[in-house]
Structures are given as C-alpha cells and as structure tokens.
PDB file of C-alpha atoms and ligand atoms in Angstrom:
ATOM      1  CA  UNK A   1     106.822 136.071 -71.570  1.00  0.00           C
ATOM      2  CA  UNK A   2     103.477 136.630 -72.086  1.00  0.00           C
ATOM      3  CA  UNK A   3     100.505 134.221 -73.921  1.00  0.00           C
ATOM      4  CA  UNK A   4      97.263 135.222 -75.612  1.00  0.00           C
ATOM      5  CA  UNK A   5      95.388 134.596 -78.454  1.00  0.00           C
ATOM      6  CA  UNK A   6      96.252 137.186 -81.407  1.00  0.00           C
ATOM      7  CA  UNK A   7      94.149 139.689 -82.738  1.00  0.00           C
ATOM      8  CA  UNK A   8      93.923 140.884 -86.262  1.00  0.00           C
ATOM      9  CA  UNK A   9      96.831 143.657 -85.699  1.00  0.00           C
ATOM     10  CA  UNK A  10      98.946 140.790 -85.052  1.00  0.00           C
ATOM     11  CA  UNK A  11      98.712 139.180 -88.374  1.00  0.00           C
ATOM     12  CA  UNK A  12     101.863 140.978 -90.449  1.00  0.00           C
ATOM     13  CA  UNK A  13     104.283 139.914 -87.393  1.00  0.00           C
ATOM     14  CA  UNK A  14     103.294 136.500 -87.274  1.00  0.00           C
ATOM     15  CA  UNK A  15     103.839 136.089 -91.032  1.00  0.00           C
ATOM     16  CA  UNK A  16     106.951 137.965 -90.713  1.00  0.00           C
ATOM     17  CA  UNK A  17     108.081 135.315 -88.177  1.00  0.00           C
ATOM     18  CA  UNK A  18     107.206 132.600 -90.172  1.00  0.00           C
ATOM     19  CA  UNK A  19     109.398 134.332 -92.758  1.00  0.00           C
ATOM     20  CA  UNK A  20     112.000 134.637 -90.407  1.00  0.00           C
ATOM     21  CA  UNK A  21     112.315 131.484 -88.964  1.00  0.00           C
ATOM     22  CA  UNK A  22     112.658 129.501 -92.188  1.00  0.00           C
ATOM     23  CA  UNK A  23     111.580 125.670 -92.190  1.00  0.00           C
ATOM     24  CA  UNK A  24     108.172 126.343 -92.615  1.00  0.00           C
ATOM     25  CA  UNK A  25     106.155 127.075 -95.681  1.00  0.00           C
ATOM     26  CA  UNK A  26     105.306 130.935 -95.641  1.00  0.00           C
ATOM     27  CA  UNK A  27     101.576 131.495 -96.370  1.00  0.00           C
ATOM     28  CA  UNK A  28     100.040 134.626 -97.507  1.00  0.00           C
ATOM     29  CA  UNK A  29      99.715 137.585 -95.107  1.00  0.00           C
ATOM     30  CA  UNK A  30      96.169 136.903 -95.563  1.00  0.00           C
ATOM     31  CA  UNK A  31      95.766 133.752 -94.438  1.00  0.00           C
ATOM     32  CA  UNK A  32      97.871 134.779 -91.344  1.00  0.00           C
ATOM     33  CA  UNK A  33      95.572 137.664 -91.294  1.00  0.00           C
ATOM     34  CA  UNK A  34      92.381 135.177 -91.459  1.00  0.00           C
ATOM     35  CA  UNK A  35      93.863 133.122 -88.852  1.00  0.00           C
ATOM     36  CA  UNK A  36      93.737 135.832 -85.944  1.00  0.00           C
ATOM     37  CA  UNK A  37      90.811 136.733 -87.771  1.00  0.00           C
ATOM     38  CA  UNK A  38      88.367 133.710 -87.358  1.00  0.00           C
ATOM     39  CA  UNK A  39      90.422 131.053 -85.582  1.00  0.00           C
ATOM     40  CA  UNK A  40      92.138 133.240 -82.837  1.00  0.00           C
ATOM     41  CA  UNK A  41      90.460 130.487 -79.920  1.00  0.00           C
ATOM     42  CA  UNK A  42      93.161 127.978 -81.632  1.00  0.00           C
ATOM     43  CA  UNK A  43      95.855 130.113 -81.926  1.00  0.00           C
ATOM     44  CA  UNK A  44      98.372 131.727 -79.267  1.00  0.00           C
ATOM     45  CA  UNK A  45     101.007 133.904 -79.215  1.00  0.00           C
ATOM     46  CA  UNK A  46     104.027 134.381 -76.687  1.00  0.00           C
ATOM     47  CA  UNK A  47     105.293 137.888 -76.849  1.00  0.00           C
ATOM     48  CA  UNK A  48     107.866 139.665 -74.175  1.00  0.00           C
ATOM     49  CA  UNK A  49     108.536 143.567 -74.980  1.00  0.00           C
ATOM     50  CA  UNK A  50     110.537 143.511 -78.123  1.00  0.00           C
ATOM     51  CA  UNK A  51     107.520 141.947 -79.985  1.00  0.00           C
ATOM     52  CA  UNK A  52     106.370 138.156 -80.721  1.00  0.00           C
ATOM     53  CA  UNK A  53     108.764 135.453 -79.533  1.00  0.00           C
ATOM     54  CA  UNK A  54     106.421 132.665 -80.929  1.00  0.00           C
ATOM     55  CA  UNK A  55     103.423 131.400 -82.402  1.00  0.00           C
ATOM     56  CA  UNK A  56     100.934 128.687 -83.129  1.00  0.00           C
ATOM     57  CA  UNK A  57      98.340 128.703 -85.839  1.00  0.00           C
ATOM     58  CA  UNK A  58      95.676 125.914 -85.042  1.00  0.00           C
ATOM     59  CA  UNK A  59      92.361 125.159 -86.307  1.00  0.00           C
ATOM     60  CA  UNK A  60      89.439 122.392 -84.903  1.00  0.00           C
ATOM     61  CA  UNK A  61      88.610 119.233 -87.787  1.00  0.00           C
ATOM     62  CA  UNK A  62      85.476 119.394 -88.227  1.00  0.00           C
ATOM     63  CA  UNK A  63      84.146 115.929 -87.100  1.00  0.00           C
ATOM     64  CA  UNK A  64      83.506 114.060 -90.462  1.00  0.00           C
ATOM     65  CA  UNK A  65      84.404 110.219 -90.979  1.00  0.00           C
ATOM     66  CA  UNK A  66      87.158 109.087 -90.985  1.00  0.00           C
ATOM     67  CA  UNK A  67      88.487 111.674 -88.342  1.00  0.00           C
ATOM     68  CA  UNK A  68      89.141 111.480 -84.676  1.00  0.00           C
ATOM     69  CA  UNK A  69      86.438 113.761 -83.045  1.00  0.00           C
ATOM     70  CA  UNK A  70      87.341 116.814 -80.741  1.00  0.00           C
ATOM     71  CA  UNK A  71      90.565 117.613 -82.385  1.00  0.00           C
ATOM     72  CA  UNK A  72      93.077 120.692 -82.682  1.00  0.00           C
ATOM     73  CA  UNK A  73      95.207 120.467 -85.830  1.00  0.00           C
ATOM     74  CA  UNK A  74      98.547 122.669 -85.608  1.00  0.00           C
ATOM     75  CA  UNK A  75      99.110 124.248 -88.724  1.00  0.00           C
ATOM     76  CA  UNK A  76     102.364 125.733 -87.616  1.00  0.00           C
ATOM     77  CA  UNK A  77     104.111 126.373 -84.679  1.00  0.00           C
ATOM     78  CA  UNK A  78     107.489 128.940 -85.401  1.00  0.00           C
ATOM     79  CA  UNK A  79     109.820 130.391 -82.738  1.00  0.00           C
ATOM     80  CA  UNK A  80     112.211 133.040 -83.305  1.00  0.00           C
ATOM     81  CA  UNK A  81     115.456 131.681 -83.641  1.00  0.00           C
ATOM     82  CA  UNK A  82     116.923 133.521 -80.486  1.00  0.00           C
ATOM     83  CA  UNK A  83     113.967 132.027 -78.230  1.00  0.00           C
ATOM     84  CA  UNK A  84     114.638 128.128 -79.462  1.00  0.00           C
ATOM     85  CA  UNK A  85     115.643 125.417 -76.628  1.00  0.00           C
ATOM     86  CA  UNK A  86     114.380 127.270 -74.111  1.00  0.00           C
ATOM     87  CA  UNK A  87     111.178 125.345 -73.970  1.00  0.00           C
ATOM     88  CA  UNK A  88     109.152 127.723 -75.251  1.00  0.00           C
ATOM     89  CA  UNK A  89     107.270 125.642 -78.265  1.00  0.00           C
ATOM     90  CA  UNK A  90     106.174 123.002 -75.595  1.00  0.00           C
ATOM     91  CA  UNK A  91     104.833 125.568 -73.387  1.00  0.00           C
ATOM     92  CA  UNK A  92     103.203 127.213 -76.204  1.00  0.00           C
ATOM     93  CA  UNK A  93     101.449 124.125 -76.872  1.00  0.00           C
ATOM     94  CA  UNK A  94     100.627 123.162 -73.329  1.00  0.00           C
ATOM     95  CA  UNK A  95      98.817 126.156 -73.078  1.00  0.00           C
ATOM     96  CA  UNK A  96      96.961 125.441 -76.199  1.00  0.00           C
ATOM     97  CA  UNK A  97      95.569 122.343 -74.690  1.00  0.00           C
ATOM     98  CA  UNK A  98      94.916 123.954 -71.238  1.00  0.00           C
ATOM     99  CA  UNK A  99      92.596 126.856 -73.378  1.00  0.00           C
ATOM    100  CA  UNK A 100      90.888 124.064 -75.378  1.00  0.00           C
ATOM    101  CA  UNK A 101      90.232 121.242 -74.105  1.00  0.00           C
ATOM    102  CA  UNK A 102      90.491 119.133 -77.262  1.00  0.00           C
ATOM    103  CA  UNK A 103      90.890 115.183 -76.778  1.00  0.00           C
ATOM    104  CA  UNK A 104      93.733 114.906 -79.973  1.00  0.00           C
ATOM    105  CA  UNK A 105      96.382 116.973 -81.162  1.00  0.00           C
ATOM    106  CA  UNK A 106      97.332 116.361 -84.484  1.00  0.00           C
ATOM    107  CA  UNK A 107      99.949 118.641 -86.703  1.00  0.00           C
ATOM    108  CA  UNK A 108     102.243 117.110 -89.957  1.00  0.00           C
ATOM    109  CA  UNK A 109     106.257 117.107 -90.040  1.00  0.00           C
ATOM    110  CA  UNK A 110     108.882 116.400 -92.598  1.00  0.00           C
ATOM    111  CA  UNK A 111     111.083 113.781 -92.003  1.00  0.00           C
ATOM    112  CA  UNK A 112     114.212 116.215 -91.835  1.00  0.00           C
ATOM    113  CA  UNK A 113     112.373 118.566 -89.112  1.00  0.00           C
ATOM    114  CA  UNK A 114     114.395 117.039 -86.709  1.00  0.00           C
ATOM    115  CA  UNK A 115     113.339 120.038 -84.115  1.00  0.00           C
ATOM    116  CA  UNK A 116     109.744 119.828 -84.976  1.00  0.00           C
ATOM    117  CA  UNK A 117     109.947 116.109 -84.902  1.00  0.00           C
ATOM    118  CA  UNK A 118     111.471 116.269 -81.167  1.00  0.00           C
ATOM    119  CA  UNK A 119     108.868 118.733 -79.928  1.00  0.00           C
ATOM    120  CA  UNK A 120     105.743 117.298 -80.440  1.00  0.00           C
ATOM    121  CA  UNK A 121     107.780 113.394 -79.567  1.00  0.00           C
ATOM    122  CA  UNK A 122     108.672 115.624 -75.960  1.00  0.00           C
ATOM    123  CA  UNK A 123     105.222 116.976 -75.405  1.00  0.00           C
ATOM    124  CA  UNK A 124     103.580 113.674 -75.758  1.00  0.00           C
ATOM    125  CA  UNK A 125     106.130 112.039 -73.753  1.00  0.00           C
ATOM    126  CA  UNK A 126     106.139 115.019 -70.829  1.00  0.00           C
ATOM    127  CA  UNK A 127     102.188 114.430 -70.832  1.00  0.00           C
ATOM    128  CA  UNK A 128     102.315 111.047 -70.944  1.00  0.00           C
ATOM    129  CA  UNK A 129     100.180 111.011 -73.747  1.00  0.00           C
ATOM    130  CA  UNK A 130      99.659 108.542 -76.564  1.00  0.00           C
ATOM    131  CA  UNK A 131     101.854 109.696 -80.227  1.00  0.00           C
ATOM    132  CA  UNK A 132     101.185 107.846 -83.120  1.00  0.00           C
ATOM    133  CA  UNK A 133     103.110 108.911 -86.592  1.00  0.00           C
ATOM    134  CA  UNK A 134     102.158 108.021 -90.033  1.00  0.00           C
ATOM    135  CA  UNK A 135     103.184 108.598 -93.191  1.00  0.00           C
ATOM    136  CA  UNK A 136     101.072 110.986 -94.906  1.00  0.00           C
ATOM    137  CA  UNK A 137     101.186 113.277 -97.910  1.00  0.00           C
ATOM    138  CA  UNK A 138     104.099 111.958-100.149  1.00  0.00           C
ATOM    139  CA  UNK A 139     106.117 114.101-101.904  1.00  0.00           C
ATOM    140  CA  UNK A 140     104.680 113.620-105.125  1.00  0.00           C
ATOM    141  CA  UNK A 141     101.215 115.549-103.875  1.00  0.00           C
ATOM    142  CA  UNK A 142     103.029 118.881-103.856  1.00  0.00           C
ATOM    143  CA  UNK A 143     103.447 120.580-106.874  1.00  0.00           C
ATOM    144  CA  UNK A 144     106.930 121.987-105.861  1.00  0.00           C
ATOM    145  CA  UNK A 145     109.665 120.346-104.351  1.00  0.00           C
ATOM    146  CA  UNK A 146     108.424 119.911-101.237  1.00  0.00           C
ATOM    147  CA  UNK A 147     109.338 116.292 -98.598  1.00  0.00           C
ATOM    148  CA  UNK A 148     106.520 114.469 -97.663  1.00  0.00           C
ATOM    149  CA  UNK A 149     104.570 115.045 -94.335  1.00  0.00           C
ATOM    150  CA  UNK A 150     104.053 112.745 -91.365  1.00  0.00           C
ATOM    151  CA  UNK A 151     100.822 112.662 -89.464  1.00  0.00           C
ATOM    152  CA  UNK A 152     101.562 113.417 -86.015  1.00  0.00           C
ATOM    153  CA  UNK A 153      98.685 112.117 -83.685  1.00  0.00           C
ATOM    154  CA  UNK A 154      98.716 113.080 -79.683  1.00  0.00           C
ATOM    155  CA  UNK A 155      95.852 111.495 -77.530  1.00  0.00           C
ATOM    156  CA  UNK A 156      93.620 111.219 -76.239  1.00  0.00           C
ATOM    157  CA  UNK A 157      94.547 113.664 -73.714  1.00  0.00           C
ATOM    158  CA  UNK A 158      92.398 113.332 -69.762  1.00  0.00           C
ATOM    159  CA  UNK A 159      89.615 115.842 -69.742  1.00  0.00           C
ATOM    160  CA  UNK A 160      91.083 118.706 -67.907  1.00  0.00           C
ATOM    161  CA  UNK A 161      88.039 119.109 -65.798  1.00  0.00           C
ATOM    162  CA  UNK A 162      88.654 115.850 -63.993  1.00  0.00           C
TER     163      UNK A 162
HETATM  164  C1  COA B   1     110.402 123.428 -83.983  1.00  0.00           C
HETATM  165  C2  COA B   1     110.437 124.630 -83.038  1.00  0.00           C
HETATM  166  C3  COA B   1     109.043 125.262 -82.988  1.00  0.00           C
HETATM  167  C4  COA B   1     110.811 124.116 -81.623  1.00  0.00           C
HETATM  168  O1  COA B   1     110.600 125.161 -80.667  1.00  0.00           O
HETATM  169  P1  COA B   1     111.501 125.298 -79.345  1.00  0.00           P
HETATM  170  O2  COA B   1     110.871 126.330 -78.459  1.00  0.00           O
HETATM  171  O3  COA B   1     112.916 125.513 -79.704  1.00  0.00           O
HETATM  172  O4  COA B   1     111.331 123.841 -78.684  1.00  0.00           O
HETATM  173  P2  COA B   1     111.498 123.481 -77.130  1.00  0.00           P
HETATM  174  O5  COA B   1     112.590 124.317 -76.538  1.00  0.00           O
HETATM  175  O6  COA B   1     110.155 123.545 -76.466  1.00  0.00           O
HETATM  176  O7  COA B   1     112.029 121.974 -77.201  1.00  0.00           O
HETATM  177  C5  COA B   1     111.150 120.864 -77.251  1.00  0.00           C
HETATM  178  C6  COA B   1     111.985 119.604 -77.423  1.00  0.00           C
HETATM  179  O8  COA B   1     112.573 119.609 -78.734  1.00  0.00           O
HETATM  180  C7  COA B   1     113.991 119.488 -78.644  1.00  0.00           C
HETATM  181  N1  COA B   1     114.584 120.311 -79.691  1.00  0.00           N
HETATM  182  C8  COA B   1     114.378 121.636 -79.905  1.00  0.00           C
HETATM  183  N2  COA B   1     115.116 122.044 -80.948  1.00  0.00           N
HETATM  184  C9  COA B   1     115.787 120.962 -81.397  1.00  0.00           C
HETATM  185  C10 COA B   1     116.701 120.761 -82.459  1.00  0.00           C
HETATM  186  N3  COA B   1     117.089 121.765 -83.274  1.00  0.00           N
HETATM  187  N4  COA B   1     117.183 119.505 -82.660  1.00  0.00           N
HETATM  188  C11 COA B   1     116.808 118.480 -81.862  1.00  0.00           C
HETATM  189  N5  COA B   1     115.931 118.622 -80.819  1.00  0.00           N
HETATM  190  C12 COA B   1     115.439 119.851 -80.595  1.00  0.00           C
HETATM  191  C13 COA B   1     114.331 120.004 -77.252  1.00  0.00           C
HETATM  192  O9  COA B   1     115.576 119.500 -76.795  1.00  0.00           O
HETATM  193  C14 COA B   1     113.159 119.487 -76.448  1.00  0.00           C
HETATM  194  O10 COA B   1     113.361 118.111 -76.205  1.00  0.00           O
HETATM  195  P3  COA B   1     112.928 117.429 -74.793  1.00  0.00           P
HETATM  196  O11 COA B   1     111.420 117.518 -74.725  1.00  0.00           O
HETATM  197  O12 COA B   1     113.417 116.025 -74.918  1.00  0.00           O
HETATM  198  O13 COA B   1     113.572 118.238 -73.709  1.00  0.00           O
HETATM  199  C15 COA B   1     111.498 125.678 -83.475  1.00  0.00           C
HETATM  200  O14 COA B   1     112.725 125.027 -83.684  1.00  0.00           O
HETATM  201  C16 COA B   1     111.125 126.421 -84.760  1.00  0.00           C
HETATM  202  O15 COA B   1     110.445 127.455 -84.701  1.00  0.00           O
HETATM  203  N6  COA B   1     111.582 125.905 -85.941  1.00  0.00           N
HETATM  204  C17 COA B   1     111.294 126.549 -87.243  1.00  0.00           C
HETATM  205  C18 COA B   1     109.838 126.392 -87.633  1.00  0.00           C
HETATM  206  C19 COA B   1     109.392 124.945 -87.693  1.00  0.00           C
HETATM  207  O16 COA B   1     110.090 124.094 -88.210  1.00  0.00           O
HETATM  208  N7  COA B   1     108.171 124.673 -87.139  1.00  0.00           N
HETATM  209  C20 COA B   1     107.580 123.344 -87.084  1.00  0.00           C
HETATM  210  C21 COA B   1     107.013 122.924 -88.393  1.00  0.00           C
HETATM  211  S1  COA B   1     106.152 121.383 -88.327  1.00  0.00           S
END
C-alpha cells in the first residue's frame, strides 16, 4: 500500500469512494476536486494497484479565537469497504500527523458512527494522546435529516522534531 498526497487527477475516485463507502455525506466532485486542488499538504491517499484503498480530506483552522492554534481538521476519512479492520484508517492518519506536524487533530462524528467513533478513540489511545469529545452541531442545524456531530479533539500531540 502506498501513501501520498493526491493530485487533481485523483479527485473523481476519491468522490467515488466516498460514494461508495456510504456513512459519509457525499460532497460535490468539485469540492473533492478543490481539495487535491489547494489543500493536497492535508490530505493523503493510500492506493495499492487496483486504485485508491483510502482517503483523508483535511484542512488547517485558521488560528482565530476561540480555536486551538496549529490544528488539522479531518473532514473525512473513507476506506473501501474491502480494506476496513485492517488498520488502515489509523495508519492513514498517523501519517497525516508525521507529514504535518500539527499540535491538535480535530474531526466531527455522529453518535451512531460506531467505526469512526472507535478510530479516532484508538489513535488517541495508541499515541497516548489527549481525546476530548463534545457535543457539537445538533441535529436541528442541518436542514435535512441529518444526527448531530461530536467534536472530536486529539492533543496536543509532542513536536515530532524532539
Ligand atoms: C471509519 C473507517 C474510516 C475506519 O477505517 P478502518 O481502516 O476500518 O479502521 P482501522 O482498521 O484503522 O481500525 C481502527 C480502530 O477502529 C475499530 N473499528 C474499525 N471498524 C469498526 C467497526 N465497524 N466497529 C467497531 N470498531 C471498529 C478497530 O477495531 C480499531 O480499534 P483498535 O484501535 O481498538 O484496534 C471506515 O470504517 C470507513 O471508511 N467507514 C465509512 C466512512 C466513515 O464513516 N468515515 C468516518 C466519518 S467521521
């Protein structure tokens, strides 16, 4: 399995694994398209030789207040169903934090998730790394029939130049 950033021609397969995957909301193949575009430093894909296996789309906050400084916000993080439990999401976001260097992680999960949910609880817990979890958006800030989010918050990492 290999890991690299994506590049624009990546864009229509990572929205088609979205799509794929289910449990995630599927944005436009333009904002997939934007992501490799302008944002490929935060974002990583695992690929082997029959295409993508996974991805993560991830963004820096910009420091404002209010907001932790220095940190990488997962937008989504999909697998392709025949590459789950194999570790592959941690090691997806392991990497992430190698190539960045942020001091927080944060990303939002449903409470039904229950995969997502154990992920990000494992990766903390492998790291031994601070998670905090707060309620978030509520349902009743989506227009649609969407649950609520949680805010998942992972730090402060060590510097990895130490
Ligand atoms: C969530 C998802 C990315 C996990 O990826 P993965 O590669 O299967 O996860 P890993 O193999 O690295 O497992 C990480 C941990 O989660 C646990 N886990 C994985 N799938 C699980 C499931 N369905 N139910 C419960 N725990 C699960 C693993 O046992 C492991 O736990 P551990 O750290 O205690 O050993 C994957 O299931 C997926 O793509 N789901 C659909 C998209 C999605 O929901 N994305 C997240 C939106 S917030």
């Amino acid at each position: 399995m290999r890991f690299r950033p994506p590049v624009v021609a990546d864009g229509g397969a990572i929205w088609s694994l979205v799509k794929r995957g289910g449990g995630l909301d599927v944005n436009s193949p333009y904002a997939y398209l934007m992501a490799c575009q302008n944002w490929s430093d935060t974002c990583v894909v695992a690929e082997d030789d029959d295409g993508l296996a996974g991805i993560v789309v991830g963004y820096r906050l910009a420091d404002r207040p209010g907001t932790l400084p220095d940190t990488l916000f997962v937008w989504q993080i999909a697998i392709a169903p025949e590459h789950r439990g194999r570790g592959l999401g941690k090691a997806l976001l392991a990497w992430l934090i190698r190539s960045n260097e942020p001091a927080w992680l944060e990303t939002t999960i449903t409470s039904s998730n229950l995969a997502s949910r154990a992920l990000f609880s494992g990766f903390a817990r492998d790291g031994k790394v601070k998670l905090s979890i707060t309620p978030w958006l509520s349902a009743d800030s989506f227009p649609d029939q969407h649950e609520g989010e949680d805010l998942f918050r992972i730090g402060p990492f060590p510097s990895q130049k130490e």
